Coordinates of C-alpha atoms in Angstrom, one line a residue:
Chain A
X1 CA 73.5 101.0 70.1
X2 CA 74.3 103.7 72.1
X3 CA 75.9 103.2 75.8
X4 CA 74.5 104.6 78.9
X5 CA 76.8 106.7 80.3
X6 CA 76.2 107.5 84.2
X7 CA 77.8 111.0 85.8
X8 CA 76.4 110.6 89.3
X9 CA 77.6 109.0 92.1
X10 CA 74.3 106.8 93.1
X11 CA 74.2 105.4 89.1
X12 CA 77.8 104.7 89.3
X13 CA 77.2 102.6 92.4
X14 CA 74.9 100.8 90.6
X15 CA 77.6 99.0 88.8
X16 CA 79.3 97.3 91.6
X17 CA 78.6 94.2 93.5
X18 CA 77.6 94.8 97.0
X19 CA 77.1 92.5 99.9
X20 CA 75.3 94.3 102.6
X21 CA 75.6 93.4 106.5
X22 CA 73.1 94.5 108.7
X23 CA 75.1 96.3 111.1
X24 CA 77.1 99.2 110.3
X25 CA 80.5 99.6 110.0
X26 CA 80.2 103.8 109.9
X27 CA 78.9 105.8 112.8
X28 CA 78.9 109.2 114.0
X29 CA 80.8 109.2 117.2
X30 CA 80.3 112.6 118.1
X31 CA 76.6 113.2 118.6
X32 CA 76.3 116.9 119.9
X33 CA 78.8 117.9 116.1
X34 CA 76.7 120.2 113.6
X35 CA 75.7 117.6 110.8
X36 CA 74.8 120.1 108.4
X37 CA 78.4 121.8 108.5
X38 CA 79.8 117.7 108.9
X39 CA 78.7 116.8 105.7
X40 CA 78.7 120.1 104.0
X41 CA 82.3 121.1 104.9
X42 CA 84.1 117.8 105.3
X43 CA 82.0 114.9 104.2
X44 CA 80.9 115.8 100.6
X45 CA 84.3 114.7 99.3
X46 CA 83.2 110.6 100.2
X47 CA 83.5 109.1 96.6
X48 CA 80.8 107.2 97.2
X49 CA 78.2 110.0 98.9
X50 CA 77.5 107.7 102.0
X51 CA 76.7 110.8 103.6
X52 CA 73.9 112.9 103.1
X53 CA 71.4 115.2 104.7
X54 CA 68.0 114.4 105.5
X55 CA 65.1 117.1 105.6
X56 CA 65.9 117.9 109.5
X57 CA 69.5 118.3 108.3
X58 CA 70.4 115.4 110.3
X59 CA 73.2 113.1 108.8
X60 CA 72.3 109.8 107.0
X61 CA 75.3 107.6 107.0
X62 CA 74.4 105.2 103.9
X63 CA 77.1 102.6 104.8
X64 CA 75.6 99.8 102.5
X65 CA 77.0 102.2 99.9
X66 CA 80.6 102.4 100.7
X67 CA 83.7 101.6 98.9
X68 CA 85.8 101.1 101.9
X69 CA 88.3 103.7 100.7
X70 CA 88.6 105.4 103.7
X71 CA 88.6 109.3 102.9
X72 CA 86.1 110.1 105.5
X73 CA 88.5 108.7 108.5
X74 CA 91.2 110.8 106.9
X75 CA 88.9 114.0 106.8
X76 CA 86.8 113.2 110.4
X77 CA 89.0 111.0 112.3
X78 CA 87.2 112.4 115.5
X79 CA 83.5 112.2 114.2
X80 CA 83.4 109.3 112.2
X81 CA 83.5 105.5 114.1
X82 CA 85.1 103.6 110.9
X83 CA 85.7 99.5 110.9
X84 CA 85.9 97.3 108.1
X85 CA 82.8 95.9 107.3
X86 CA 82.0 91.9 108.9
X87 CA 84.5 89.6 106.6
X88 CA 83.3 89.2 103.0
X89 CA 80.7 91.6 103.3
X90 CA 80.8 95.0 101.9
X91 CA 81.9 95.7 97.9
X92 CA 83.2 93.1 96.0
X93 CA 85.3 94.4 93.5
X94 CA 85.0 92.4 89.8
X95 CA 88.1 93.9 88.1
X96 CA 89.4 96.2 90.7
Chain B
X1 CA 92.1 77.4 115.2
X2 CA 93.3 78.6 118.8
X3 CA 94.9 75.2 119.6
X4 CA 96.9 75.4 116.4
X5 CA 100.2 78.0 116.4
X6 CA 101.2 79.4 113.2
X7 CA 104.6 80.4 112.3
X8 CA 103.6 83.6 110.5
X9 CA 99.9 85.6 110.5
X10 CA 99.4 87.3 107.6
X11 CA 96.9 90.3 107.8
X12 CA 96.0 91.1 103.7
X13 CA 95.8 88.8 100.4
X14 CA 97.5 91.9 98.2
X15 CA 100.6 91.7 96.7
X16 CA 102.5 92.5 100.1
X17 CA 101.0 89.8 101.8
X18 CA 101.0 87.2 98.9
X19 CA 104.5 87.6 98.4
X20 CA 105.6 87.0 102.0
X21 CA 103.1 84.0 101.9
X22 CA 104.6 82.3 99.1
X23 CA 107.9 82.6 100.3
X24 CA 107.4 81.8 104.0
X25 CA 105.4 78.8 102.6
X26 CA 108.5 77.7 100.2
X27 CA 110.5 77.9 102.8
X28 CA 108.6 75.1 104.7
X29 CA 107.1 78.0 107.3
X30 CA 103.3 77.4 108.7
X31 CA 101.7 80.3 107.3
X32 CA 98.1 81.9 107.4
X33 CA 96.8 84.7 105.1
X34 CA 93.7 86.4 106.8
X35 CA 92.0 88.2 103.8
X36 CA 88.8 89.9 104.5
X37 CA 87.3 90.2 100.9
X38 CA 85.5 87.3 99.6
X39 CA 88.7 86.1 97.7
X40 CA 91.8 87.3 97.5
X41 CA 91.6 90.8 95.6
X42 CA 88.0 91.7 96.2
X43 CA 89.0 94.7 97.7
X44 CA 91.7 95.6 96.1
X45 CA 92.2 98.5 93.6
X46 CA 95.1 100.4 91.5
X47 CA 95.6 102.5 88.5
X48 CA 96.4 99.3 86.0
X49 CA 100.0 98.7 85.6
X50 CA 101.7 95.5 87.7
X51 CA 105.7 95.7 87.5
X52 CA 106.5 92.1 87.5
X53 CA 110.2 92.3 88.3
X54 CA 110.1 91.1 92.0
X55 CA 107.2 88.4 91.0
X56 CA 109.5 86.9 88.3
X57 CA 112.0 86.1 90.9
X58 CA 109.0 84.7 92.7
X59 CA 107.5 82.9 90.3
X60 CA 109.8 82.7 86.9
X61 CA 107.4 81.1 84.2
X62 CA 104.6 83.5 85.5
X63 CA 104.0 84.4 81.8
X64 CA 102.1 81.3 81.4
X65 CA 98.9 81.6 83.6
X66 CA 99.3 85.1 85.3
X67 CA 96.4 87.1 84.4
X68 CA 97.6 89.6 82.7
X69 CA 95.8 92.3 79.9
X70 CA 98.4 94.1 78.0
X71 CA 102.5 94.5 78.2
X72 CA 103.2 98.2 78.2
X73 CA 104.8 99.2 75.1
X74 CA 103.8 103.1 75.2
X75 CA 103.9 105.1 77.8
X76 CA 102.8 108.8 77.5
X77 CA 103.1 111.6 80.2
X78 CA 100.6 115.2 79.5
X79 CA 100.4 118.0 80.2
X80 CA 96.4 118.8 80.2
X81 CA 95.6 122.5 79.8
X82 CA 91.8 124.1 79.7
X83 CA 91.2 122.6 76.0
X84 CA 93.8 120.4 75.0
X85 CA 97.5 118.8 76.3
X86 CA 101.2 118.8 75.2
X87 CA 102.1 115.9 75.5
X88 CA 105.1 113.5 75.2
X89 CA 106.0 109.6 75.4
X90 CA 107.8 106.8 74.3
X91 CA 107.0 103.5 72.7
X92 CA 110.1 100.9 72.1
X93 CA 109.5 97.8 70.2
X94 CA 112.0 95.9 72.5
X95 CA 109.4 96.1 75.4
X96 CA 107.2 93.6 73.1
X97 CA 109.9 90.8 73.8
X98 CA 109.9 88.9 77.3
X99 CA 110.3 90.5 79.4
X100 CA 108.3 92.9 78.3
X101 CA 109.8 95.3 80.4
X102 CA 108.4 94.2 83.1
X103 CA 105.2 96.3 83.0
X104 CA 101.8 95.0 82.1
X105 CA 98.2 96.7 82.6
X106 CA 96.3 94.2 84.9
X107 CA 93.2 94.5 86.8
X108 CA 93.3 93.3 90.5
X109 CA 90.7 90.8 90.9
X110 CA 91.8 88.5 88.6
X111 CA 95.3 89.3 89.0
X112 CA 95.8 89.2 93.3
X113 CA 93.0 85.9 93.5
X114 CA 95.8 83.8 90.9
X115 CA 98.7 84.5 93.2
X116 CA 97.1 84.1 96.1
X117 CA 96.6 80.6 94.2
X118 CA 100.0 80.3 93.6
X119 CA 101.2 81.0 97.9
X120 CA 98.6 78.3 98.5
X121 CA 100.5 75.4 95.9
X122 CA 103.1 76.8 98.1
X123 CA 101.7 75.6 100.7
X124 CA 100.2 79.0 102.8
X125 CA 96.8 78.4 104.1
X126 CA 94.3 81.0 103.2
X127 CA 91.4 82.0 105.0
X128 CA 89.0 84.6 103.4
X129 CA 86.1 86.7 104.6
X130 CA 88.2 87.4 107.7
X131 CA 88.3 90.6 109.0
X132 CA 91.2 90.9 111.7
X133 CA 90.2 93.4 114.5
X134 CA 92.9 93.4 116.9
X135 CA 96.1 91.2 118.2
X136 CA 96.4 88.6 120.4
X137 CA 98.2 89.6 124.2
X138 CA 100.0 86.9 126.1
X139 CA 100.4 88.1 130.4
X140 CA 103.8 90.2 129.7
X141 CA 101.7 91.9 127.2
X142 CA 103.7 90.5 124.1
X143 CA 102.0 90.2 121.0
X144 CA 101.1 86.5 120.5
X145 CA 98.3 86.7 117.5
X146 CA 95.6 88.0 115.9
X147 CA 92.0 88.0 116.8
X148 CA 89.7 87.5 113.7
X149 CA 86.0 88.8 113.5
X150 CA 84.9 84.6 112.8
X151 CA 84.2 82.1 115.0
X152 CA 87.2 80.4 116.7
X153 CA 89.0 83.7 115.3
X154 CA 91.9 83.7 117.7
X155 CA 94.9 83.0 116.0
X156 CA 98.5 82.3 117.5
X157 CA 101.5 82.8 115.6
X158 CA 105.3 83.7 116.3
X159 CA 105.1 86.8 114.1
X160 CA 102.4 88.7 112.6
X161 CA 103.2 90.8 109.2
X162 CA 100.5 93.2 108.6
X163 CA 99.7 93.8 105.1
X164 CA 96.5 94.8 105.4
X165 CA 96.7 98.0 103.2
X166 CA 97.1 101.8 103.3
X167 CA 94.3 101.9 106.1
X168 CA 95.8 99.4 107.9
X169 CA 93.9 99.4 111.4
X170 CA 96.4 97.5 112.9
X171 CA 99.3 99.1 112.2
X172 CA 97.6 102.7 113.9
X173 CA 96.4 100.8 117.1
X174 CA 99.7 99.3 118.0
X175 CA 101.4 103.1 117.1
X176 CA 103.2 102.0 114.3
X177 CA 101.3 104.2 112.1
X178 CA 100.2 107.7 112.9
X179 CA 96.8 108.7 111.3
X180 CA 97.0 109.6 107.6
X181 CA 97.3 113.2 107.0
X182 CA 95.4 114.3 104.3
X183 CA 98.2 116.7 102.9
X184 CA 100.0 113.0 102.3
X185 CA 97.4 111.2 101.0
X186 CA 95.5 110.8 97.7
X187 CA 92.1 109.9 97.3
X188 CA 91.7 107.6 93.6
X189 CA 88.5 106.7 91.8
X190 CA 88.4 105.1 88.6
X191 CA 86.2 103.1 86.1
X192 CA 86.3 100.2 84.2
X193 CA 85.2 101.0 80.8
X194 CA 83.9 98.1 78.2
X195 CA 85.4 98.9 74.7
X196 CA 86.1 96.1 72.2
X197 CA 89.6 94.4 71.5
X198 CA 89.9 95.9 68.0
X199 CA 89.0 99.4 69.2
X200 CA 91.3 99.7 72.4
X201 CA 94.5 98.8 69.4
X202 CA 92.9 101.0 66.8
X203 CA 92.0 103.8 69.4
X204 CA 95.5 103.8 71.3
X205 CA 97.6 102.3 68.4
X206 CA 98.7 98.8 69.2
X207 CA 99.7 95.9 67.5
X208 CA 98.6 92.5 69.3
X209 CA 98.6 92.4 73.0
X210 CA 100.6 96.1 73.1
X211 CA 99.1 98.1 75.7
X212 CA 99.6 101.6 76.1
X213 CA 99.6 104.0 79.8
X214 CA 98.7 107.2 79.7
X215 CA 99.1 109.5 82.5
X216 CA 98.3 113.3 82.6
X217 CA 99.2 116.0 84.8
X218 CA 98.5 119.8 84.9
X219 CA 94.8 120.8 85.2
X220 CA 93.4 116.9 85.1
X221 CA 91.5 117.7 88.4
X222 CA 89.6 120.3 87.5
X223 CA 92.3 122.4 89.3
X224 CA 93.4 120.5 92.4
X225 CA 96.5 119.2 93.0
X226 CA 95.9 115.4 91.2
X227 CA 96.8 113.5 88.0
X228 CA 94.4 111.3 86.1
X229 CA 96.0 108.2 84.0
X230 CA 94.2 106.1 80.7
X231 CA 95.5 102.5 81.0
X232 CA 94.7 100.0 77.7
X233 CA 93.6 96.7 79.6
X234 CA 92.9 93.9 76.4
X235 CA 88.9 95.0 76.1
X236 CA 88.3 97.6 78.4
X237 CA 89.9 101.1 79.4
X238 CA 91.1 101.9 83.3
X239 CA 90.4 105.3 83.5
X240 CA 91.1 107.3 86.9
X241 CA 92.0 110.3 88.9
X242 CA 93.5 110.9 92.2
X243 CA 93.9 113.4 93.8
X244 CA 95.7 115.0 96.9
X245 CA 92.8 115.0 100.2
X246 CA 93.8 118.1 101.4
X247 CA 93.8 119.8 97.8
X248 CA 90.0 118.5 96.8
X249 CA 89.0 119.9 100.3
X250 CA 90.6 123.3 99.5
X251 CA 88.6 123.1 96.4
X252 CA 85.4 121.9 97.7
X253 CA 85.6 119.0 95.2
X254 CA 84.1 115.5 95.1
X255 CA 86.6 113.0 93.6
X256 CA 84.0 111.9 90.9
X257 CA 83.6 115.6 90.1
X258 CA 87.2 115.7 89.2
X259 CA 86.9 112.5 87.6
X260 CA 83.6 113.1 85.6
X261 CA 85.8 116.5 84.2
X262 CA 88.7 114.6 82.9
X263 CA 86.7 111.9 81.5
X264 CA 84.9 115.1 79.4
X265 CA 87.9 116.8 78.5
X266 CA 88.0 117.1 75.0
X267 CA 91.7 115.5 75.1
X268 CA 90.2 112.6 76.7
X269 CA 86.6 112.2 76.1
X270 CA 87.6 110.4 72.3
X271 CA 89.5 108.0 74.2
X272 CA 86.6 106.4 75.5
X273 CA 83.6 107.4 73.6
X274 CA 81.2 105.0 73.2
X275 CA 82.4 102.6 75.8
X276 CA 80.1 101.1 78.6
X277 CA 81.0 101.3 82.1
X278 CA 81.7 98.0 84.3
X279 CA 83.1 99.0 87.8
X280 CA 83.2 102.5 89.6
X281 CA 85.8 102.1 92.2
X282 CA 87.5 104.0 95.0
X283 CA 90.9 103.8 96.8
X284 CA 93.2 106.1 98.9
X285 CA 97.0 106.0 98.1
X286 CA 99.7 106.5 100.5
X287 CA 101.4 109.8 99.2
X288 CA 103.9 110.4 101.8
X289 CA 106.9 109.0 101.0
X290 CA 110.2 108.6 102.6
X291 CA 109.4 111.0 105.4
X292 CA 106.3 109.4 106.1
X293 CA 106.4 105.8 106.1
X294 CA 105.1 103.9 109.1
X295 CA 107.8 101.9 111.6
X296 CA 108.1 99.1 110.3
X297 CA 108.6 96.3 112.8
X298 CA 108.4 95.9 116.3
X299 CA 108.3 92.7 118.7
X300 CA 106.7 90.1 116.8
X301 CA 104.8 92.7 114.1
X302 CA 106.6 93.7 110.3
X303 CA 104.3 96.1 108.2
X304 CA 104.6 95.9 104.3
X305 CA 103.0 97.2 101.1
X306 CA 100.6 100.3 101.4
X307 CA 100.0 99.6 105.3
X308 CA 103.9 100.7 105.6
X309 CA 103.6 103.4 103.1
X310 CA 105.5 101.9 100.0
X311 CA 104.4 104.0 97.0
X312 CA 106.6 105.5 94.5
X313 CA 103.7 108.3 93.4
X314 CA 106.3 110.1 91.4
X315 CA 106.5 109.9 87.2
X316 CA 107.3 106.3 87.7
X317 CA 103.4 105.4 89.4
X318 CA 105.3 102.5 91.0
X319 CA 103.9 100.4 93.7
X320 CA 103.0 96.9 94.1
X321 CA 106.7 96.1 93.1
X322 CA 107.7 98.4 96.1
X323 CA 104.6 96.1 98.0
X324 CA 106.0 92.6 96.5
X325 CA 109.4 93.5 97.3
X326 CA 108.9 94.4 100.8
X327 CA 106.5 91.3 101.6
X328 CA 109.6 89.3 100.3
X329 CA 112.0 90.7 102.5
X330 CA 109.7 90.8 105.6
X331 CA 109.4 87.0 104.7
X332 CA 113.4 86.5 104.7
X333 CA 113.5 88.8 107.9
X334 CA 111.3 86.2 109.4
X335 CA 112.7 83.3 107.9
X336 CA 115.9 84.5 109.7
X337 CA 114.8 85.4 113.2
X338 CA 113.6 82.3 113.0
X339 CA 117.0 80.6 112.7
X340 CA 118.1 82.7 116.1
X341 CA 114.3 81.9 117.7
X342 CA 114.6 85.2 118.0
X343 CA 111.2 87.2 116.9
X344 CA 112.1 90.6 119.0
X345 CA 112.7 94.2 117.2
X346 CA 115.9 94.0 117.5
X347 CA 115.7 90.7 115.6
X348 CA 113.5 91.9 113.1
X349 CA 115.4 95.4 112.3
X350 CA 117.0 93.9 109.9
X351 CA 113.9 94.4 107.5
X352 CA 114.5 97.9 107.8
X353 CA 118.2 98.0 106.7
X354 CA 117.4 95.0 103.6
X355 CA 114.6 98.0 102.5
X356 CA 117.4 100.9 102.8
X357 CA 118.8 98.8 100.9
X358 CA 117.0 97.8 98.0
X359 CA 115.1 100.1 96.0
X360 CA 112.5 100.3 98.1
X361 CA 113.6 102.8 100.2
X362 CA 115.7 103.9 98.2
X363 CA 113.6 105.2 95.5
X364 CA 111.6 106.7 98.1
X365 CA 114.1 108.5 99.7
X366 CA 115.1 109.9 96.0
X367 CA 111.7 111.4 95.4
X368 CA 111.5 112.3 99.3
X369 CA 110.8 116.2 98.5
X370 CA 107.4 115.1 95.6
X371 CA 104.4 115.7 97.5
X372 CA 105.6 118.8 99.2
X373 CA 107.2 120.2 95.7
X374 CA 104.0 119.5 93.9
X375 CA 101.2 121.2 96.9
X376 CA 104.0 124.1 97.5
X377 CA 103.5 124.4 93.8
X378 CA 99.7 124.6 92.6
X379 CA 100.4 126.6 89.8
X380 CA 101.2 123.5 88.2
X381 CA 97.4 122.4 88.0
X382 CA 95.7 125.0 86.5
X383 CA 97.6 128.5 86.1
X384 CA 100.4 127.1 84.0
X385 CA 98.2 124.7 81.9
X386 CA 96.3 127.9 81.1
X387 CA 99.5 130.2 80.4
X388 CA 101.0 127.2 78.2
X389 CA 98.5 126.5 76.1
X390 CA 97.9 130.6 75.2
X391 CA 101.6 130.8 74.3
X392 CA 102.4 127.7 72.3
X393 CA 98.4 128.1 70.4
X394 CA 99.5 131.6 69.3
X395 CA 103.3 130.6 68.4
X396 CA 101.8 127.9 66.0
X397 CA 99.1 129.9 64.8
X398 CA 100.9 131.4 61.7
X399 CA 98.9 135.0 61.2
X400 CA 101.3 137.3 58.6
X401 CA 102.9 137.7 61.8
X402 CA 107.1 137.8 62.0
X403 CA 108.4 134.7 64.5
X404 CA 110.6 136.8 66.4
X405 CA 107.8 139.4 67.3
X406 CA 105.4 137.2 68.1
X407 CA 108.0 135.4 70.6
X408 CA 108.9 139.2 72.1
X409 CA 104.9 139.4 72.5
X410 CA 104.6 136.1 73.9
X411 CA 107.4 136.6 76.2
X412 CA 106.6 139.7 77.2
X413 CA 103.0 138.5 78.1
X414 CA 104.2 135.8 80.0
X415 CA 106.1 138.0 82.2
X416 CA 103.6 139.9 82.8
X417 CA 101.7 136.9 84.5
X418 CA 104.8 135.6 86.1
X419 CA 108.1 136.5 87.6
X420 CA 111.1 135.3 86.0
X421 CA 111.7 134.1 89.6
X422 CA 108.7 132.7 89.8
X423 CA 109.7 130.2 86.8
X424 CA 112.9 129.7 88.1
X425 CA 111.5 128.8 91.8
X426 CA 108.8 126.4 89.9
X427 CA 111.7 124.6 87.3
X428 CA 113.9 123.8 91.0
X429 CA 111.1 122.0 92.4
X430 CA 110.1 120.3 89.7
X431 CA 113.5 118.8 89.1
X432 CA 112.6 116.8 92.5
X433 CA 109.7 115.5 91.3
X434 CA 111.3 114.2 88.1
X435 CA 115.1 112.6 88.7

């Protein structure tokens, strides 16, 4: 039998164990920002493509997705409101 | 818990946090660990390979139940270029005798949830799902706890050590920490990939439990500034990249781009054919070493393990022995204030000079000039590879050709590509990244 083998991102997420919360622990902080150039110039490095474009070209933050790493505080630390998700929420890593 | 005072508050179940718990807790402290994963190593990710020196002080028969894959017999260092690598490594038979050279390939789950096991036997207390927002304040504005996000969260304790990871919140709102720079910080993702016993031995030629790590440089990243690393857990393959922040936005790169081209290159792709991914994971690294660590105590606060900084990123890929080490000697710091009911920073400042001197900080402040050789230098990840791999294909392609005027061709196209000072400047710099 042959593996899958997954290349994207969203398959890839798949695989791990998630626990969502129901309140975010992303937000854009700076509302009047260009989204568009946000997630086209800085945001398309998140390893886990929590952000993305939505036919306005407005930003969809999809925090349920999120592998906690932190990347997009390092790359926005203005724009993007970051926490850690509520206490045993979030991923759950299996092997880690 | 607010009409209970704890000795210590522990902000992180990793190996920074666990260490200081277990020896606070042998040393008859009352001691909390907040954790904010569902256990203890839920959140928690590296490359693959615990050095166990500092936890066999800890704990000396932890060969016995520590959850460990594979004890590192071969480790191999690459050079990946376009097509293929030069490589190099070694593999000693004495590291398959305890101690087994202190080096095993472990994944972090299992591995942080059993010690954290082992600080409670102690005697720590720990709490998980708690994620700690913010300190406590007494009226002179002295910090006096911790306030978690859980009901009756507020938690009072003479001293707080934040081990809470190479984010760490806390250590950034109280200014211990200035916000990561992206120039000094890697971005890692890996996979867990599900291979079969018999095949990782056959594939990576072990005997037994032998377990081999793999790490390769030059053009792993699809040309940014990054190394990728093959680790042999007992069934299953670790297999990740990282990569500098400010080099992937240079190059308009996604991590799992970068990793998604190592994982094809045809050096690596046999490594892990036919496998079946488990885990996709993601993880930033601290990358600025000595010059960039955080303070590390003030009244009442120590900061260990990643949240401080402590990651040796050089050829060595060391760093929860640098985290273990330092939560152990944040634990004696405290353990000695205490004695002088003392918990000030001029108490605690003795953590800093027990870290200058161990090898802590003193490994750091060896390879103090890495990260700034290697992003000066981005040659390194993709012109070289390319101008090494033409020159030693065509010297060991034997064509009717004499040696000696091939090598006059060769070096004459070389130069032609890059100044003699130009390899000169490049050998210098990498001398700091290697002793």
């Amino acid at each position: 039998m042959t593996a899958r083998i997954f290349t994207g991102i969203e398959d890839k997420l798949g695989l791990d164990k998630f626990k969502a919360f129901h309140k975010p622990h992303l937000t854009l902080e700076k509302k009047d920002v260009d989204q568009k150039k946000l997630v086209e110039e800085k945001l398309f490095i998140c390893p886990a493509k929590v952000y993305t474009l939505n036919d306005k070209n407005e930003m969809v933050i999809s925090f349920e997705n999120c592998l906690e790493c932190g990347t997009c505080r390092v790359v926005c630390p203005e724009e993007i409101g970051w926490e850690y998700p509520m206490g045993g929420h979030g991923v759950t890593y299996r092997f880690g | 818990m607010s009409e209970d005072k704890f000795d210590v508050i522990i902000v992180g179940g990793g190996p920074a946090g666990l260490a200081a718990a277990f020896v606070l807790a042998k040393a008859g402290k009352q001691v909390i660990v907040l954790e904010r994963g569902e256990y203890c190593g839920s959140k928690n990710v590296f490359g693959g390979i615990l050095f166990t020196g500092i936890l066999e002080k800890l704990i000396p028969d932890y060969l016995k139940d520590a959850p460990l894959e594979r004890n590192v017999t071969r480790r191999g260092f690459s050079l990946l270029t376009p097509t293929g690598e030069l490589g190099g490594g070694f593999k000693f038979d004495k590291f398959n005798t305890a101690p087994f050279n202190n080096s095993f390939t472990t994944l972090r789950a299992k591995f942080d949830n059993w010690f954290a096991g082992k600080a409670e036997e102690a005697g720590a207390m720990i709490i998980t799902g708690a994620t700690v927002d913010d300190f406590l304040y007494d009226t002179d504005g002295k910090i006096k706890g911790v306030k978690a996000r859980m009901d009756d969260g507020d938690i009072l304790g003479d001293v707080v050590i934040l081990a809470d990871g190479v984010n760490s919140l806390l250590a950034k709102k109280i200014k211990l920490h200035k916000e990561l720079d992206p120039k000094y910080t890697i971005v890692a993702v890996k996979e867990i990939i599900q291979l079969t016993e018999e095949k990782v031995a056959d594939r990576f030629h072990l005997n037994g439990n032998e377990g081999a790590a793999l790490e390769y440089f030059g053009c792993a990243a699809k040309g940014a500034v990054g190394a990728g690393f093959v680790y042999t857990n007992k069934d299953t393959i670790s297999i990740g990249l990282g990569a500098s922040i400010k080099s992937l936005m240079e190059h308009k790169l996604n991590p799992n781009d970068a990793l998604e081209y190592f994982k094809n290159h045809p050096a690596i792709a046999p490594l892990i054919r036919g496998g079946e991914q488990r885990e996709y994971s993601a993880h930033l690294i601290p990358d600025g070493g000595y010059d960039h660590i955080s303070k590390l105590f003030t009244d009442n606060v120590l900061v260990a393990g990643d949240a401080a900084g402590f990651v040796n990123n050089t050829l060595f890929h060391e760093g929860t022995n640098l985290a273990m080490q330092s939560g152990v000697s944040a634990a004696e710091t405290v353990i000695e204030a205490g004695t002088r009911k003392d918990f000030s920073a001029a108490s605690l400042s003795v953590y800093k000079t027990k870290l200058e001197e161990s090898f802590v900080l003193r490994d750091l402040k060896q390879f103090r000039k890495t990260t700034d050789a290697l992003d000066a230098n981005p040659q390194l990840f993709e012109k070289y590879p390319k101008m090494l791999e033409e020159l030693v294909s065509e010297l060991f392609t034997p064509d009717g050709e004499p040696k000696w005027d091939k090598e006059m061709k060769l070096m004459g196209k070389l130069l032609k590509q890059e100044s003699p000072w130009g390899l000169i400047k490049t050998a210098l710099a990498m001398r700091r990244v290697i002793i």
